[in-house]
Amino acid sequence: MERGTINVQTENIFPIIKRYLYSDQEIFLRELVSNAMDATQKLKTLARLGKVQGDLGDLMIEVKLDEENKTLTISDKGLGMTKEEVHKYINQIAFSSAQEFLEKYKDADTVIGHFGLGFYSAFMVADKVEIHTQSYQEGATAVHWSCDGSTEYVITDGEARDRGTDIILHVGEDGKDYLNNAKIEELLKKYCRFLPVDIKFGTQEQNIPKGDDSEEVETFTVDNIINNTQPAWKRSPSELKDEDYISFYRELYPYAEPPLFWIHLNVDFPFNLTGILYFPKMDNSLEIRKDRIHLYCNQVFVTDHVEAIVPDFLTLLHGVIDSPDIPLNVSRSALQSDPEVKKINKHITKKVADKLNGMFKNDREGFEKKWSDISILIKYGILSDDKFYERAEKFCLLENTKGKFFTIQELQEATKALQTDKNGTLVQLYTNDEKAQHSYIEASTAKGYEVLKLNTLIDAHFINHLESKLQQVQFKRVDANTADKLIEKEDALTSVLTEEQETKVKDLFTNTIDNKSVGVTLEAMSPEDKPIMITKPEFLRRMKDMAALSGQNMGYMQGMSDMYNVTVNSNHPIISKVLEEGDEAKQKDLTKQLYDLALLQQNMLSGEDLTNFINRSVNLIG
Ligand code: ADP
Ligand code: MG
């Protein structure tokens, strides 16, 4: 028997380990199972190199919970340790790395993942830890190590045993939550479900029919294996079918709808990264979703908070990223400025853009069908990443009200002839509510204009962005002006009214409307156009949309948004009719009626005004 003192400055490190990030206590199990897996993988490597002879046998890792004796055991059949190795790796290295880790991160408040605490994280839940180990090396004897949470350990020769290591945790008061089968199984499923070595936790009953058509079943007791050792992202894309990708998706997110498509990532230079990114259905909303990308490190689950690792707009994707090259012991802000992470970021962005571009080029029709589900991600990417914009410009689509899709370039070509105004600005028209803006859309399409459907949440930002990127392009909602004035041309029509008559019409409407902030203008339009229209200036409206989107409560904007213009078509026959009306009361009624019709068209007539309108209509008909 040999006694020793773990060489540390701190009088007792274990209380510190226990206090350290209490909320992350559960990672002890991940650390111990990963050590068992490392030991198993190392043994396989040695066998491949011819340094271990003979059959390795079954290499299953087993986790056993003994609630009565309050122990949790992690057993592997890996390479084991000699006495010297226990000294070196447990007493010296493991301990000093645990100490170093604590010193380094005691002030960091956001540490993602805690690789590095390693073996000693066992003391977060255990009062005493034992190691029984037998090295694969010839002539090595079994070793027993134990430590009760003070700085003293005991090493003795162990009982003869098979190759491998058992780590026994004597769970104390701090870890009593873990003396529970369901809890351990949950943690194993969370952190270890895709580890490359079988992990057994207890047994399971399995019913197997006795014969082909027999109703009788035979019950077998089988090992309860926690993990899938061959997760799809670790396999070669060439051996995977669509069904495999979809069933792996279901394994990750059992309750989600099937994905639209996916990208299999496989990089080994200049960094190591594998994974599968899935495009989920997004139906145009940026709602906070609960399904996220999972980050793994060599098949061990680390976190599903990948905000710092993938670009913001790609956090909308689902799936798995696995990389040993992401520094996990640093704070989120340090992670964002880490050069390695930046490279990974760039690579993923490029892969996503390439995939989308490939789909667009190879199957445009299919791409258009998916557009409504993927547009939000693409627009978000365009807004947040210039490099992505450069790539996405080629496949970002705009849809018109008739369901036809244009790329940005195609749209410019298609609208150049009719929609260039007298200053050479190309005016693009859009609607964000086809029903409400129906008559405005009709008026514009009748002139041969394209009206785009831009009705998602981020479209206000998106069109602002396009205006800043494209030369001389301006977006206007169809109701920003009358169809004639949306795109101002030289060749305006002339009014059939005299100046005096126009003043009279203007006064009539101004007095009827009785709202100081509403301006009335007369415009010479075609007699076929509407007699009177309400328009909302593009600039103010969009400012308000953007403010609302960014969650700003701009009080003064509220008032502005109610601003609108009333445009009277001086060439419409009904306007002449109103002018000629001799009965002053009737003239007022007609004016009011026309104004209300215009309000109705914008869905702005309600309450008492609507009731009055209906009563007046009945009177006019009668
Ligand atoms: P790390 O895994 O990062 O090296 P740990 O503190 O988790 O740090 O483990 C320290 C060392 O102890 C390991 O590198 C390994 O040499 C040894 N070790 C731990 N667990 C086992 C095990 N189950 N079998 C063999 N060696 C082990
Ligand atoms: Mg470890």
XYZ file of C-alpha atoms and ligand atoms in Angstrom:
650
model
C 0.000 0.000 0.000
C 1.131 3.467 -0.840
C -0.126 6.753 0.495
C 0.527 10.081 -1.050
C -0.562 13.651 -1.119
C -1.863 15.192 -4.265
C 0.445 18.046 -4.893
C -1.602 21.220 -4.937
C -1.401 24.686 -3.531
C -5.003 24.849 -2.556
C -5.570 23.139 0.757
C -8.574 21.281 -0.599
C -9.661 21.518 -4.178
C -12.789 19.432 -3.931
C -15.025 21.966 -2.251
C -14.115 24.303 -5.089
C -14.935 21.700 -7.706
C -18.240 21.109 -5.998
C -19.124 24.723 -5.935
C -17.972 25.255 -9.449
C -20.926 25.851 -11.713
C -23.392 23.863 -9.784
C -25.848 24.019 -12.622
C -23.439 22.061 -14.766
C -22.911 19.329 -12.235
C -24.340 16.706 -14.553
C -21.366 16.874 -16.914
C -19.433 14.515 -14.612
C -21.112 11.601 -16.348
C -20.191 12.868 -19.786
C -16.565 13.271 -18.659
C -16.299 9.777 -17.202
C -18.001 8.059 -20.123
C -15.813 9.966 -22.587
C -12.746 8.810 -20.688
C -13.996 5.232 -20.941
C -14.567 5.737 -24.637
C -11.099 7.277 -25.131
C -9.550 4.268 -23.375
C -11.490 1.917 -25.658
C -10.597 3.784 -28.830
C -6.933 3.938 -27.819
C -6.941 0.173 -27.361
C -8.403 -0.293 -30.838
C -5.717 1.956 -32.264
C -3.001 -0.045 -30.509
C -4.501 -3.264 -31.897
C -4.498 -1.816 -35.393
C -0.825 -0.948 -34.965
C -0.162 -4.537 -33.897
C 0.762 -3.516 -30.345
C -2.002 -5.573 -28.755
C -2.264 -9.195 -29.742
C -5.277 -11.413 -29.965
C -8.989 -10.814 -29.998
C -10.045 -7.673 -28.141
C -13.381 -9.229 -27.285
C -16.483 -7.276 -26.578
C -15.628 -3.629 -25.862
C -18.927 -2.451 -24.472
C -18.883 0.295 -21.852
C -21.238 -0.277 -18.978
C -22.805 2.143 -16.541
C -24.260 0.583 -13.392
C -26.271 2.233 -10.684
C -26.573 0.645 -7.269
C -29.117 2.730 -5.437
C -28.852 0.755 -2.234
C -25.104 1.115 -1.854
C -25.189 4.569 -3.410
C -22.615 3.811 -6.058
C -22.397 4.604 -9.725
C -19.860 2.594 -11.707
C -18.493 3.278 -15.161
C -16.718 0.233 -16.562
C -14.725 -0.071 -19.744
C -12.648 -2.762 -21.401
C -10.168 -0.259 -22.748
C -6.435 -0.073 -22.343
C -6.405 0.320 -18.547
C -3.603 1.893 -16.518
C -0.476 0.633 -14.831
C 0.460 1.925 -11.397
C 2.882 4.385 -12.980
C 0.147 5.605 -15.283
C -2.269 6.152 -12.421
C 0.410 8.269 -10.768
C 1.100 10.183 -13.879
C -2.371 10.647 -15.365
C -4.559 10.746 -12.289
C -2.418 12.070 -9.466
C -0.446 14.568 -11.452
C -1.831 15.479 -14.847
C -5.534 15.094 -14.268
C -5.327 16.892 -11.002
C -3.225 19.751 -12.193
C -5.405 20.208 -15.248
C -8.495 20.316 -13.057
C -6.839 22.901 -10.870
C -5.618 24.940 -13.782
C -9.058 24.853 -15.266
C -10.665 26.169 -12.125
C -8.157 28.947 -11.722
C -8.561 30.016 -15.285
C -12.322 30.078 -15.364
C -13.411 31.014 -11.899
C -14.347 34.491 -13.147
C -15.788 33.567 -16.488
C -19.528 33.691 -16.296
C -20.349 32.193 -19.621
C -18.306 29.128 -20.262
C -19.799 26.842 -22.823
C -19.015 23.221 -22.306
C -16.506 22.339 -19.666
C -14.147 19.903 -21.214
C -11.013 19.940 -19.191
C -12.378 19.361 -15.727
C -12.278 15.718 -16.746
C -11.827 12.956 -14.243
C -12.046 15.185 -11.183
C -15.525 16.362 -12.053
C -16.531 13.067 -10.373
C -16.070 14.870 -7.075
C -18.935 17.197 -7.908
C -21.257 14.340 -6.958
C -19.112 11.815 -5.077
C -17.613 11.824 -1.591
C -15.239 9.079 -2.521
C -13.988 7.777 -5.854
C -12.308 4.451 -6.537
C -10.448 3.252 -9.589
C -9.954 -0.436 -10.332
C -7.810 -0.847 -13.370
C -5.851 -3.452 -15.285
C -3.546 -2.370 -18.055
C -3.391 -4.259 -21.356
C 0.413 -4.326 -21.023
C 2.064 -7.625 -20.462
C 3.103 -8.267 -16.858
C 1.060 -5.380 -15.512
C -0.843 -6.006 -12.321
C -4.190 -4.667 -11.273
C -4.229 -1.344 -9.438
C -6.658 0.090 -6.944
C -6.780 3.821 -6.283
C -9.080 5.645 -3.971
C -9.567 9.144 -2.749
C -12.136 10.445 -0.303
C -12.191 14.026 -1.424
C -9.310 15.207 0.692
C -5.949 15.813 -0.911
C -4.861 12.325 0.081
C -5.139 9.236 -2.048
C -4.343 5.559 -1.498
C -2.892 3.226 -4.114
C -2.740 -0.545 -3.572
C -2.373 -3.615 -5.728
C -5.807 -4.565 -6.896
C -7.507 -7.919 -7.211
C -6.710 -9.749 -10.421
C -9.197 -8.773 -13.105
C -9.729 -8.441 -16.842
C -8.264 -5.633 -18.875
C -9.990 -2.310 -18.421
C -11.097 0.189 -15.824
C -13.943 0.589 -13.363
C -14.551 4.012 -11.922
C -16.725 3.747 -8.818
C -18.393 6.861 -7.455
C -19.633 6.752 -3.883
C -22.346 9.273 -4.376
C -22.720 11.769 -1.569
C -25.329 14.264 -0.474
C -24.466 16.640 -3.330
C -25.170 13.974 -5.897
C -28.262 12.312 -4.469
C -30.314 13.355 -7.516
C -28.200 10.983 -9.557
C -29.134 7.898 -7.556
C -32.010 7.481 -9.910
C -32.217 5.224 -12.946
C -34.336 7.568 -15.005
C -31.979 10.476 -14.320
C -28.883 8.533 -15.361
C -30.572 7.221 -18.474
C -31.671 10.742 -19.370
C -28.108 12.047 -19.020
C -26.642 9.194 -21.014
C -29.179 9.848 -23.756
C -28.385 13.523 -23.694
C -24.601 13.368 -23.842
C -23.724 9.915 -25.092
C -26.387 8.878 -27.585
C -24.032 9.019 -30.556
C -20.799 7.798 -28.977
C -18.897 5.328 -31.165
C -18.742 2.518 -28.582
C -21.798 0.650 -27.269
C -22.919 1.892 -23.881
C -25.011 -0.428 -21.776
C -27.236 0.765 -18.984
C -29.176 -2.101 -17.423
C -31.377 -4.432 -19.372
C -34.605 -4.330 -21.290
C -37.376 -6.827 -21.920
C -38.003 -7.591 -25.555
C -41.002 -9.503 -26.908
C -40.363 -11.629 -29.964
C -43.151 -13.640 -31.685
C -42.615 -17.380 -31.303
C -43.466 -18.337 -34.826
C -44.446 -16.531 -38.002
C -48.198 -16.597 -37.445
C -48.191 -17.276 -33.735
C -49.846 -14.792 -31.385
C -47.562 -15.984 -28.621
C -44.472 -14.066 -27.809
C -41.323 -15.011 -26.024
C -39.799 -12.452 -23.712
C -36.072 -11.991 -23.777
C -33.955 -9.846 -21.548
C -31.520 -7.848 -23.632
C -28.928 -5.186 -22.914
C -30.287 -1.671 -22.840
C -27.940 0.058 -25.281
C -28.108 3.810 -25.009
C -26.428 4.871 -28.188
C -26.347 4.734 -31.948
C -22.651 4.229 -32.662
C -22.996 5.060 -36.343
C -24.805 8.401 -36.518
C -25.530 9.572 -40.047
C -23.136 12.519 -39.945
C -20.193 10.189 -39.354
C -21.067 8.036 -42.349
C -20.089 8.674 -45.911
C -22.692 10.597 -47.946
C -22.357 8.025 -50.710
C -23.756 5.263 -48.525
C -26.730 7.318 -47.315
C -30.122 7.520 -48.965
C -32.709 10.258 -48.441
C -34.559 7.976 -46.017
C -31.443 7.679 -43.890
C -31.118 11.434 -43.595
C -34.797 11.778 -42.780
C -34.775 9.032 -40.187
C -31.715 10.543 -38.549
C -33.568 13.857 -38.454
C -36.440 12.127 -36.712
C -33.989 10.659 -34.232
C -32.826 14.178 -33.388
C -36.196 15.913 -33.403
C -38.956 13.362 -32.935
C -41.717 15.953 -33.017
C -40.639 18.122 -35.916
C -42.028 18.050 -39.421
C -39.755 16.395 -41.988
C -36.980 18.660 -43.271
C -36.949 20.182 -46.765
C -33.374 19.265 -47.616
C -29.955 19.036 -46.005
C -26.239 19.566 -46.335
C -23.735 16.971 -45.260
C -20.587 18.703 -44.007
C -17.263 16.948 -44.132
C -14.083 18.969 -43.773
C -10.680 17.862 -42.632
C -8.579 20.796 -43.652
C -7.773 23.438 -42.378
C -9.998 22.346 -39.522
C -11.943 19.270 -38.648
C -15.685 19.409 -38.977
C -18.443 16.981 -39.778
C -22.171 17.330 -39.507
C -25.493 17.538 -41.228
C -27.469 20.747 -41.458
C -31.154 20.411 -42.184
C -33.451 23.072 -43.606
C -36.684 22.875 -41.651
C -39.979 24.259 -42.883
C -40.045 27.834 -41.691
C -43.344 29.224 -42.918
C -42.208 32.814 -42.853
C -42.039 33.408 -39.174
C -38.980 34.057 -37.108
C -40.591 32.721 -33.966
C -38.249 31.425 -31.340
C -37.897 27.754 -31.974
C -37.104 25.074 -29.500
C -35.327 22.786 -31.923
C -31.760 23.842 -32.412
C -28.485 22.729 -33.914
C -26.591 20.362 -31.625
C -22.884 20.785 -31.163
C -20.793 17.662 -30.647
C -17.130 17.116 -29.999
C -16.016 13.711 -31.253
C -19.577 12.437 -31.006
C -19.989 13.659 -27.418
C -22.808 16.148 -27.024
C -21.670 19.563 -25.841
C -24.481 22.059 -26.202
C -27.391 23.179 -28.303
C -26.441 26.819 -27.912
C -24.386 27.320 -31.023
C -24.991 31.056 -31.405
C -21.323 31.896 -31.296
C -20.265 29.082 -33.579
C -22.544 29.401 -36.575
C -23.614 32.706 -38.124
C -26.757 34.071 -36.591
C -28.980 33.477 -39.584
C -27.981 29.832 -39.746
C -29.109 29.159 -36.201
C -32.509 28.740 -37.872
C -31.247 25.456 -39.273
C -31.400 22.121 -37.504
C -28.961 19.254 -37.260
C -25.541 18.457 -35.901
C -22.092 19.978 -36.055
C -19.203 17.920 -34.739
C -15.773 19.422 -34.373
C -12.859 18.783 -32.045
C -11.417 22.118 -33.167
C -13.874 24.404 -31.433
C -12.344 25.731 -28.224
C -14.990 24.893 -25.671
C -13.488 26.274 -22.509
C -13.814 29.903 -23.415
C -16.494 32.472 -23.018
C -18.939 33.168 -25.761
C -17.400 36.506 -26.730
C -13.938 34.979 -26.922
C -15.390 32.247 -29.088
C -16.810 34.732 -31.561
C -13.434 36.331 -32.149
C -11.540 33.053 -32.254
C -9.847 32.680 -35.666
C -10.667 28.979 -35.845
C -14.329 29.629 -35.187
C -14.334 32.404 -37.775
C -13.023 29.971 -40.357
C -15.689 27.451 -39.433
C -18.298 30.168 -39.693
C -17.174 31.165 -43.150
C -17.030 27.613 -44.320
C -20.539 26.781 -43.173
C -21.925 29.946 -44.761
C -20.247 29.106 -48.041
C -21.531 25.530 -47.980
C -25.068 26.695 -47.392
C -24.846 29.217 -50.234
C -23.341 26.604 -52.564
C -26.086 24.149 -51.751
C -28.819 26.696 -52.415
C -27.166 27.819 -55.619
C -26.844 24.225 -56.793
C -30.503 23.548 -56.114
C -31.514 26.721 -57.915
C -29.421 25.870 -60.948
C -30.340 22.199 -61.189
C -34.019 22.379 -60.414
C -35.402 25.874 -60.537
C -38.998 24.721 -60.394
C -38.372 22.692 -57.251
C -36.479 25.609 -55.762
C -39.400 27.961 -56.427
C -41.742 25.532 -54.693
C -39.575 25.608 -51.602
C -39.081 29.349 -51.752
C -41.701 30.332 -49.201
C -40.083 28.007 -46.681
C -36.513 29.102 -47.208
C -36.870 32.766 -48.112
C -36.764 33.940 -44.518
C -33.376 32.350 -43.958
C -31.974 33.659 -47.218
C -33.209 37.182 -46.585
C -31.888 37.093 -43.044
C -28.544 35.964 -44.430
C -28.542 38.699 -47.047
C -29.187 41.297 -44.364
C -26.549 40.088 -41.980
C -23.700 38.934 -44.154
C -22.341 40.732 -47.206
C -20.448 37.704 -48.395
C -23.642 35.718 -48.320
C -25.428 38.485 -50.214
C -22.862 38.284 -52.998
C -23.643 34.618 -53.411
C -27.369 34.802 -52.752
C -27.947 37.606 -55.263
C -28.000 34.913 -57.927
C -30.704 32.762 -56.370
C -32.694 35.114 -54.185
C -36.168 35.208 -55.687
C -38.960 37.746 -55.800
C -42.474 36.579 -56.534
C -45.127 38.677 -58.201
C -48.833 38.594 -57.425
C -49.401 36.138 -60.264
C -47.023 33.560 -58.814
C -44.160 34.243 -61.218
C -40.637 34.264 -59.772
C -37.781 36.565 -60.738
C -34.182 36.707 -59.670
C -33.072 40.210 -58.766
C -31.475 40.578 -62.174
C -34.454 39.141 -64.055
C -36.756 41.533 -62.273
C -34.701 44.513 -63.326
C -34.789 43.343 -66.934
C -38.525 42.655 -66.872
C -39.485 46.024 -65.425
C -36.971 48.310 -67.111
C -39.218 49.340 -70.000
C -42.361 50.300 -68.111
C -41.210 51.053 -64.596
C -38.365 53.494 -65.076
C -39.407 56.969 -64.013
C -38.393 60.269 -65.565
C -35.283 60.456 -63.347
C -34.080 57.051 -64.470
C -34.996 55.337 -61.201
C -36.384 51.848 -61.552
C -39.461 51.668 -59.366
C -40.401 48.248 -57.990
C -43.920 47.873 -56.695
C -44.922 45.510 -53.950
C -47.807 44.535 -51.755
C -47.670 43.201 -48.234
C -51.360 42.409 -48.107
C -52.941 41.256 -51.318
C -56.459 41.367 -49.978
C -56.312 44.804 -48.396
C -54.467 46.345 -51.341
C -56.458 44.534 -53.999
C -57.732 47.515 -55.955
C -54.311 49.175 -55.922
C -52.743 45.993 -57.264
C -55.362 45.862 -59.984
C -54.719 49.445 -61.020
C -50.983 48.780 -61.280
C -51.140 45.459 -63.070
C -53.606 47.018 -65.534
C -50.774 49.332 -66.517
C -48.500 46.352 -67.078
C -46.505 46.834 -63.875
C -45.148 43.944 -61.876
C -46.333 43.882 -58.281
C -44.197 41.814 -55.931
C -45.403 39.951 -52.910
C -43.258 41.049 -49.992
C -45.226 40.084 -46.979
C -42.823 38.504 -44.531
C -41.682 40.106 -41.334
C -38.238 41.056 -42.497
C -39.230 42.389 -45.905
C -39.156 46.017 -44.775
C -35.470 45.584 -43.959
C -34.876 43.456 -46.991
C -36.097 46.044 -49.490
C -34.149 48.764 -47.714
C -31.088 46.616 -48.122
C -31.734 45.988 -51.813
C -32.177 49.718 -52.388
C -28.816 50.343 -50.791
C -27.146 47.608 -52.833
C -28.697 48.207 -56.241
C -28.166 51.350 -58.247
C -31.205 53.547 -58.744
C -33.850 51.147 -57.573
C -36.704 52.187 -55.354
C -39.417 50.048 -53.802
C -42.913 51.386 -53.314
C -45.934 49.727 -51.866
C -48.792 49.773 -54.386
C -50.812 52.135 -52.272
C -47.960 54.608 -51.817
C -49.426 56.654 -54.607
C -52.006 56.504 -57.335
C -51.014 54.167 -60.143
C -50.060 57.140 -62.331
C -47.866 58.732 -59.734
C -46.220 55.532 -58.500
C -43.904 55.810 -61.424
C -43.739 59.418 -62.515
C -43.510 59.849 -66.232
C -43.242 62.995 -68.347
C -46.503 62.450 -70.187
C -49.099 63.434 -67.604
C -52.734 63.708 -68.616
C -54.456 67.072 -68.520
C -57.433 67.897 -66.356
C -60.894 68.452 -67.826
C -61.673 70.841 -64.998
C -60.873 74.541 -64.919
C -58.684 75.900 -62.177
C -61.715 77.421 -60.496
C -63.577 74.105 -60.565
C -60.556 72.340 -59.140
C -60.417 74.729 -56.186
C -64.106 74.089 -55.597
C -63.606 70.295 -55.591
C -60.667 70.599 -53.277
C -62.607 72.745 -50.823
C -65.539 70.351 -50.930
C -63.384 67.432 -49.930
C -61.271 69.342 -47.427
C -64.402 70.476 -45.587
C -65.927 66.995 -45.677
C -62.849 65.203 -44.428
C -62.413 67.422 -41.414
C -58.958 66.122 -40.521
C -56.123 68.627 -40.577
C -53.380 66.081 -41.180
C -54.940 64.693 -44.324
C -53.933 66.434 -47.523
C -56.224 66.571 -50.559
C -54.721 66.746 -54.034
C -56.287 66.719 -57.447
C -54.751 64.595 -60.120
C -55.671 64.227 -63.766
C -56.008 60.481 -64.216
C -57.847 58.372 -66.715
C -61.657 58.436 -66.385
C -61.404 54.642 -65.917
C -59.363 55.027 -62.760
C -61.022 55.287 -59.357
C -62.572 58.719 -58.633
C -60.816 59.029 -55.328
C -57.982 57.144 -53.680
C -56.224 57.095 -50.364
C -52.487 56.692 -50.485
C -49.873 56.267 -47.789
C -46.446 57.792 -48.359
C -43.871 55.019 -48.720
C -41.142 56.643 -46.689
C -43.043 57.254 -43.453
C -44.846 53.951 -43.622
C -41.653 52.012 -44.025
C -39.910 53.870 -41.212
C -42.731 52.822 -38.971
C -42.610 49.180 -40.137
C -38.910 49.039 -39.409
C -39.293 50.626 -36.002
C -41.971 48.103 -35.133
C -39.768 45.260 -36.324
C -36.798 46.262 -34.261
C -39.085 46.485 -31.274
C -38.650 50.200 -30.810
C -41.516 52.045 -29.372
C -41.349 55.267 -31.294
C -44.211 57.304 -29.974
C -43.882 60.068 -32.512
C -43.948 57.510 -35.316
C -47.350 56.371 -34.222
C -48.902 59.666 -35.269
C -47.041 59.725 -38.544
C -48.304 56.352 -39.565
C -51.840 57.668 -39.674
C -50.833 60.228 -42.257
C -52.301 59.656 -45.630
C -53.174 61.532 -48.763
C -56.461 61.782 -50.559
C -56.160 62.042 -54.309
C -59.170 63.055 -56.333
C -59.280 62.075 -59.998
C -60.326 65.309 -61.690
C -61.120 63.449 -64.902
C -63.580 61.031 -63.423
C -67.172 61.785 -64.601
C -68.553 61.416 -61.081
C -66.449 64.338 -59.887
C -68.047 66.581 -62.528
C -71.412 65.268 -61.426
C -70.728 66.205 -57.798
C -69.643 69.675 -58.899
C -72.858 70.200 -60.866
C -75.118 69.077 -58.019
C -77.304 72.056 -57.086
C -78.638 70.742 -53.781
C -75.942 71.604 -51.266
C -76.904 68.900 -48.747
C -76.921 66.263 -51.445
C -73.573 67.500 -52.724
C -72.115 67.085 -49.271
C -73.566 63.599 -49.020
C -72.083 62.570 -52.351
C -68.685 63.916 -51.349
C -68.780 62.079 -48.070
C -69.906 58.933 -49.838
C -66.968 59.039 -52.249
C -64.527 59.656 -49.453
C -65.938 56.766 -47.435
C -65.642 54.492 -50.460
C -61.960 55.367 -50.656
C -61.531 54.651 -46.936
C -63.336 51.376 -47.389
C -60.916 50.409 -50.093
C -58.068 50.796 -47.593
C -59.975 48.981 -44.888
C -60.051 52.206 -42.902
C -63.778 52.592 -42.393
C -65.195 51.298 -39.148
C -67.463 52.010 -36.204
C -69.868 54.913 -36.423
C -68.434 56.042 -39.750
C -69.226 52.660 -41.254
C -72.782 52.714 -39.896
C -73.328 56.212 -41.307
C -71.946 55.079 -44.631
C -74.376 52.174 -44.811
C -77.353 54.376 -43.886
C -76.344 56.991 -46.456
C -75.959 54.278 -49.120
C -79.459 53.020 -48.425
C -80.824 56.561 -48.744
C -78.957 57.226 -51.987
C -80.265 54.012 -53.542
C -83.780 54.712 -52.355
P -8.426 14.086 -20.343
O -9.464 13.061 -20.661
O -8.745 15.408 -20.942
O -7.041 13.638 -20.641
P -9.165 13.513 -17.652
O -9.021 14.268 -16.387
O -10.561 13.194 -18.068
O -8.468 14.369 -18.766
O -8.373 12.177 -17.579
C -7.007 12.192 -17.248
C -6.282 10.979 -17.755
O -6.594 9.835 -16.976
C -6.642 10.572 -19.164
O -5.916 11.288 -20.110
C -6.250 9.102 -19.169
O -4.857 8.952 -19.413
C -6.518 8.684 -17.738
N -7.799 7.999 -17.657
C -8.956 8.510 -17.165
N -9.947 7.597 -17.231
C -9.416 6.484 -17.809
C -9.930 5.182 -18.161
N -11.216 4.871 -17.975
N -9.073 4.297 -18.720
C -7.794 4.630 -18.937
N -7.262 5.812 -18.614
C -8.044 6.739 -18.060
Mg -11.410 13.163 -20.082
